[in-house]
């Protein structure tokens, strides 16, 4: 049984060597030495021909067992050496994850654009069209079609930059409504539109006045549009812009192009209506004007006011943005300080 | 209009808290801007009687007064007012009192003399300079009527009243009189106001014996009435009248003028009083002013009149008043006045408005005439004033009044159906509810067929003449809070942006993703900045008629100057690394047009660093090619059919002549790109800046390529690099064109990867290295095919551009 002893010694020595190996190269050498074609186990197996037929299978099986044991040990050691090597490499590759990332420069859209986009998308979703119109407008569309004849006291409400007696910088985006109403074919369905854009007033620029600002006006005309519809629409708008908890209230007012005319207040988003500095302790903030389209405006567009009617509203994106973001000087919008503009680079 | 709560109480029983009342008025009719309690913040201010007075030994203007303030002993108070005198009843702020501006008054010594408080002017207890009677404007106030010494002054001065400031919209001028305000408030409480008037006793002769009147321009003077008053005793008005005036914001002057003002704020009807003895004739003529006529008005301004103005004249010779706006200085009521001509009239609102605008003279009277007056109150107001003159100025009134032009006030009848009201409001009001509201407003109603209401609106509500006006009355009185809430129930309509709106939004998104931030500049600018960087040479500027300032007088023809303004603003604030763009309109005006066109433009500007140095990357300065990359990438997203071509140009005086290119799509000019000329940059006070400007309207009209999907290539592409040495004035575009022309059907892409000048390259030459990519979508390309093609390309580069292959 010396052969078996030899094998056992071989196994024990082999296992010790394998265990002690620290490099892949050494491990490979050991593998070749122990298990290679010239290795001791192969030798044992080769020497089997000298054994008796009874011993042959026993020794053979034992030799195979030893070979498998060593092979497994080498494999295990190899895995563990590889893992060690990888861990070493990973350790060496460690970086400071707190270093700043590579800069990606993305521009910001102007806060007024964001404010208008937000409102435009709301109304697009409700089936309105967005209509642009000229910024240089005729007196006819800016005033007369809107039921503000020459020398009407209401012209005082909108100090105007004139270019000629008949041509002016539009003071509101209502003339876009007049132009659209005039062209609209009601056999194709109702008119639902908003008209956003730049408007101009003959004002001296200060914290609360700007000779250039923006407006979004809305108009819905069909055979049966009610003031309740106006109230509902404005409530959707107020909740969309100022938060789902907001409520609105209407107060009587006067615009030559609507009758009845109302001012619309929204419950204060800063205090929820309890009263604070933002709402001047009233719980309400005036945000827009609205009303039922004046029959003269309908008539001026060549439409029968006994059959068709509707509502209109007008709001100031500048004012909306000032309220929403606590901006206290309207000139900020047009001075374009990059630090001011970049604050609004988040959604929300 | 300042509405006195106490005055309202004369007309309607009111017990509502004034703040609650104000809120109700705001919610149903007229915005109440504020509720003013004049005595708020004041305390320990009482009536004092000056028993004795002696000059201060150490002062030439101070006096030491012994003042009875209702205490056991007189208070010694030092007073510096020029009009202080013994025997006067005055306003005394006691020690530890509070006067206007929350100022505390303490016991003090004035130049060594003890002073127990202060004798006050009206201004010192909160009166506006504008309402203080002239005689007390520069001194202390002295009570003219009996007062209780030691009592708080507030009730004597009308400061215990509460004033509601009605912010009246142009359509509700009916509430520019207390009667109108009472109707409005009364309607809310279902209270019909009751107005008392003094009966007028006419004891003079018949007016026709003394005065005649002619109105020549009757279309502009719908009503004109005069009364003749004698023996007027001019004096200050009684306290109750003065306090009502100053609480309404009007300065008391004398009883005659005060009475005309009092009647104006009572009825909303402006009156005017002439001193009859200052006229040369007894014939009043109302006519248009003549060219070159002048009139000195009460405010001592000599005004050049225009033929649009209406004037009251003395026998058609001398103008004595600018009708409906302001009287003439020459016929002013003064201390010597005994005889008065009183005028109550209606003047055309548009005419008054025009004159008031041109003369820059807005008065209480002009405001009312512009917006209209109650035609049923004109004669009533005239008579009321005459009766008050009898009572408070001991006047004798001639019998009857003169009519230059008579008006017949007419109620308006408007039919309206109940279901029409509900149709417009979305309500389900009943007939009874609607009729009750009309009755509360003082409107008459007659119902036929159980649904048609004929509403009779009195002349005092001249703002109401159509059905919609009645609907508004119902809506506001019913209450907007009670209106139901719904959304329009109409046929579906698609909501979408139109192609131009989409195109513009796309452009903005592209530039933002390339790192440019949006700015919004002014469309109105200076003449110089409006024309700089313009892209159309023939177009002209448009100027405003009456600009507010030269800074905003012209409509811009370009967006770049606005961007440079913004850059300058930022650079001045140490923000030097900038990448911005604007999308907006420019206003070029072809010569034969009055109206400018409106063209959508897109412009961008970069300056400073596009990459600030950081631990990963070195700094990178903005340059031409940074911006060109941004523009090229944007244009590539438009999938234009024709190629984008950059052509060097020196045609813009505001641009660097060697660093500017016009941008063409095919042969269509669409914009430019380049460096702002250093001299212009200096003018704007900015550093090296690169800009581009594109005509979006033109770009939108350019033909597009329809995108047809191609399968990803199955066969590999092959690249070949070539390095050329060419004369240094050879452009990339020239080389590119030759390669493209001679590249054969498989040439797919040309990429310039190196440009070099210097060592190893002869002076006057440069090296340019290109990588060419070939691909056959049908098959693998063989070396032979590519080599043949490369030889072909190189041959032409040599022969056409003198290129040498390195």
mmCIF file of C-alpha atoms in Angstrom, chain A residues 158-163 169 200-206 209-212, chain B residues 524-526 543-555:
data_model
loop_
_atom_site.group_PDB
_atom_site.id
_atom_site.type_symbol
_atom_site.label_atom_id
_atom_site.label_comp_id
_atom_site.label_asym_id
_atom_site.label_seq_id
_atom_site.Cartn_x
_atom_site.Cartn_y
_atom_site.Cartn_z
ATOM 1 C CA UNK A 158 -55.143 102.590 -21.150
ATOM 2 C CA UNK A 159 -52.650 105.303 -21.932
ATOM 3 C CA UNK A 160 -51.468 104.613 -25.414
ATOM 4 C CA UNK A 161 -48.347 104.934 -27.541
ATOM 5 C CA UNK A 162 -49.583 106.198 -30.883
ATOM 6 C CA UNK A 163 -47.590 105.960 -34.109
ATOM 7 C CA UNK A 169 -48.778 99.913 -29.974
ATOM 8 C CA UNK A 200 -47.566 98.499 -24.303
ATOM 9 C CA UNK A 201 -48.828 101.377 -22.175
ATOM 10 C CA UNK A 202 -47.659 104.944 -22.019
ATOM 11 C CA UNK A 203 -46.286 104.618 -18.501
ATOM 12 C CA UNK A 204 -43.115 105.624 -16.746
ATOM 13 C CA UNK A 205 -41.211 102.532 -15.690
ATOM 14 C CA UNK A 206 -41.004 101.965 -11.959
ATOM 15 C CA UNK A 209 -45.303 99.994 -13.898
ATOM 16 C CA UNK A 210 -43.696 99.023 -17.152
ATOM 17 C CA UNK A 211 -44.259 100.532 -20.580
ATOM 18 C CA UNK A 212 -43.988 96.963 -21.895
ATOM 19 C CA UNK B 524 -39.067 100.105 -28.055
ATOM 20 C CA UNK B 525 -35.582 101.527 -27.988
ATOM 21 C CA UNK B 526 -33.405 104.447 -29.114
ATOM 22 C CA UNK B 543 -41.197 106.225 -34.431
ATOM 23 C CA UNK B 544 -43.763 106.762 -31.725
ATOM 24 C CA UNK B 545 -45.756 109.956 -31.916
ATOM 25 C CA UNK B 546 -45.301 110.995 -28.310
ATOM 26 C CA UNK B 547 -42.694 108.787 -26.689
ATOM 27 C CA UNK B 548 -42.319 108.983 -22.923
ATOM 28 C CA UNK B 549 -38.528 109.078 -23.240
ATOM 29 C CA UNK B 550 -35.977 108.928 -26.048
ATOM 30 C CA UNK B 551 -34.872 105.570 -24.621
ATOM 31 C CA UNK B 552 -38.084 103.991 -25.856
ATOM 32 C CA UNK B 553 -39.046 106.002 -28.915
ATOM 33 C CA UNK B 554 -38.439 103.676 -31.887
ATOM 34 C CA UNK B 555 -39.589 100.175 -32.825
#
